[in-house]
Amino acid sequence: MQTPTSAYWTTTKRVLHYLKNTLDHDLFYKPGSFSINAYCNSDWAGDPDDRRSTCGYGVYVGSNLISWSAKKQHVVSKSSTEAEYRCLALVIAKVYWLRMLLYELKISLQAAPVVWCDNISTLALASNSIFHARSKHIEIDYHFVREKVAHRDIIL
């Protein structure tokens, strides 16, 4: 960085302060396979105030949980399938990023990542293009899920 600002300096001090105060914290990694498994779920219209759904997921490499989140979705879903599909799209984007990171690090996976979802309609929508007429209310950019499943980049 050729011209650091005071904001960079403040951020650097914050990171160093964090590292200094967490020296006794540990992360444990259990050696094993580099298989990726992810689990996702969504509650449809779970917030009684604005009826937005919450998406939750966990991503594992082997038996190690490496990424997780529970977040309210940005838009109101018109069906449980839409809420689950939006969550599935978010998780697949995270898993695909992790897969590309491992590829860049020259770490090969033994099999395609597996994403576990408990909504039958969402799984059918991701795997079968015939359902398109019933799913026009789902944004177009979320249909990349179908593409990843069709190319066998992700297994549902």
Coordinates of C-alpha atoms in Angstrom, one line a residue:
M1 CA 0.0 0.0 0.0
Q2 CA 1.6 3.2 -1.1
T3 CA -0.7 5.7 0.6
P4 CA -2.2 4.3 3.8
T5 CA -4.9 6.4 5.5
S6 CA -5.7 6.8 9.1
A7 CA -8.6 4.3 8.6
Y8 CA -6.1 1.6 7.7
W9 CA -4.0 2.4 10.7
T10 CA -7.0 2.2 13.0
T11 CA -8.0 -1.2 11.4
T12 CA -4.4 -2.5 11.8
K13 CA -4.4 -1.5 15.5
R14 CA -7.7 -3.2 16.0
V15 CA -6.5 -6.5 14.4
L16 CA -3.3 -6.5 16.4
H17 CA -5.3 -5.8 19.6
Y18 CA -7.6 -8.7 18.8
L19 CA -4.7 -11.0 18.2
K20 CA -2.9 -10.0 21.4
N21 CA -6.0 -10.7 23.5
T22 CA -6.8 -14.0 21.9
L23 CA -3.4 -15.8 22.1
D24 CA -4.9 -18.5 24.4
H25 CA -7.7 -19.4 22.1
D26 CA -7.3 -22.5 19.9
L27 CA -8.9 -24.0 16.8
F28 CA -8.8 -27.7 16.5
Y29 CA -8.8 -29.5 13.2
K30 CA -9.5 -33.2 13.1
P31 CA -7.5 -34.7 10.2
G32 CA -9.6 -36.7 7.7
S33 CA -11.0 -36.5 4.2
F34 CA -11.4 -33.3 2.3
S35 CA -15.1 -34.0 1.5
I36 CA -17.3 -31.0 1.7
N37 CA -20.8 -31.3 3.1
A38 CA -23.2 -28.5 3.8
Y39 CA -26.6 -28.3 5.5
C40 CA -29.1 -25.6 4.9
N41 CA -32.6 -24.8 6.2
S42 CA -35.0 -21.9 6.1
D43 CA -38.0 -20.9 8.1
W44 CA -40.7 -19.5 5.8
A45 CA -42.0 -16.1 7.0
G46 CA -40.7 -16.7 10.5
D47 CA -40.4 -13.1 11.6
P48 CA -43.9 -12.0 12.6
D49 CA -43.1 -8.3 12.1
D50 CA -41.9 -8.3 8.5
R51 CA -42.5 -11.9 7.4
R52 CA -39.0 -12.4 6.2
S53 CA -37.5 -15.8 6.3
T54 CA -34.3 -16.8 8.1
C55 CA -31.7 -18.9 6.3
G56 CA -29.3 -21.1 8.3
Y57 CA -26.4 -23.2 7.1
G58 CA -23.3 -25.0 8.2
V59 CA -20.4 -26.1 5.9
Y60 CA -18.1 -28.9 6.9
V61 CA -14.8 -30.1 5.5
G62 CA -14.6 -33.6 6.7
S63 CA -15.9 -33.5 10.3
N64 CA -14.8 -29.9 10.8
L65 CA -17.4 -27.1 10.8
I66 CA -15.7 -24.3 9.0
S67 CA -18.5 -21.9 8.1
W68 CA -21.9 -21.2 9.5
S69 CA -24.5 -18.5 9.5
A70 CA -28.1 -17.8 10.5
K71 CA -29.4 -14.6 8.7
K72 CA -32.6 -13.0 7.8
Q73 CA -33.2 -12.9 4.1
H74 CA -33.3 -9.6 2.3
V75 CA -36.7 -10.1 0.7
V76 CA -40.0 -11.6 1.6
S77 CA -40.5 -15.0 0.0
K78 CA -43.9 -15.9 -1.4
S79 CA -43.5 -19.6 -0.6
S80 CA -41.5 -22.0 1.5
T81 CA -39.9 -23.3 -1.7
E82 CA -38.7 -19.8 -2.6
A83 CA -37.3 -19.3 1.0
E84 CA -35.5 -22.6 0.8
Y85 CA -34.3 -22.0 -2.7
R86 CA -32.8 -18.6 -1.8
C87 CA -31.0 -20.3 1.1
L88 CA -29.8 -23.1 -1.1
A89 CA -28.4 -20.6 -3.6
L90 CA -26.5 -18.8 -0.8
V91 CA -25.0 -22.0 0.5
I92 CA -24.1 -23.3 -3.0
A93 CA -22.3 -20.0 -3.6
K94 CA -20.3 -20.5 -0.4
V95 CA -19.5 -24.1 -1.1
Y96 CA -18.5 -23.3 -4.7
W97 CA -16.2 -20.6 -3.5
L98 CA -14.6 -23.0 -1.0
R99 CA -14.2 -25.6 -3.8
M100 CA -12.4 -23.1 -6.0
L101 CA -10.2 -22.0 -3.0
L102 CA -9.2 -25.7 -2.5
Y103 CA -8.5 -26.0 -6.2
E104 CA -6.3 -22.9 -6.2
L105 CA -4.4 -24.5 -3.2
K106 CA -3.9 -27.7 -5.3
I107 CA -6.1 -29.7 -2.9
S108 CA -8.3 -32.1 -4.8
L109 CA -11.6 -33.3 -3.6
Q110 CA -12.5 -37.0 -3.8
A111 CA -16.1 -36.2 -4.7
A112 CA -18.3 -33.3 -5.6
P113 CA -19.6 -31.4 -2.5
V114 CA -22.9 -32.5 -1.1
V115 CA -25.5 -29.9 0.0
W116 CA -28.3 -31.3 2.2
C117 CA -31.7 -29.6 2.0
D118 CA -35.0 -30.8 3.5
N119 CA -37.5 -29.2 1.1
I120 CA -38.6 -31.7 -1.6
S121 CA -40.0 -28.9 -3.9
T122 CA -36.7 -27.0 -3.7
L123 CA -34.8 -30.2 -4.7
A124 CA -37.1 -30.8 -7.6
L125 CA -36.8 -27.2 -8.7
A126 CA -33.0 -27.4 -8.6
S127 CA -32.9 -30.6 -10.5
N128 CA -35.7 -30.3 -13.1
S129 CA -36.3 -27.5 -15.5
I130 CA -40.0 -28.5 -16.1
F131 CA -40.9 -26.7 -12.8
H132 CA -39.9 -23.4 -14.4
A133 CA -43.5 -22.2 -15.1
R134 CA -44.3 -22.5 -11.4
S135 CA -41.3 -20.7 -10.2
K136 CA -41.2 -17.4 -12.2
H137 CA -41.4 -15.4 -9.0
I138 CA -38.0 -16.6 -8.0
E139 CA -35.2 -14.3 -9.2
I140 CA -33.4 -15.4 -12.3
D141 CA -29.9 -15.3 -10.7
Y142 CA -30.9 -18.0 -8.3
H143 CA -31.2 -20.5 -11.1
F144 CA -27.4 -20.9 -11.1
V145 CA -28.2 -23.6 -8.6
R146 CA -29.8 -25.7 -11.4
E147 CA -26.7 -25.2 -13.5
K148 CA -24.3 -26.4 -10.8
V149 CA -26.5 -29.5 -10.2
A150 CA -26.8 -30.2 -14.0
H151 CA -23.0 -30.1 -14.4
R152 CA -22.6 -32.3 -11.3
D153 CA -20.5 -29.6 -9.6
I154 CA -22.7 -30.0 -6.6
I155 CA -24.7 -33.0 -5.4
L156 CA -28.1 -32.4 -3.6

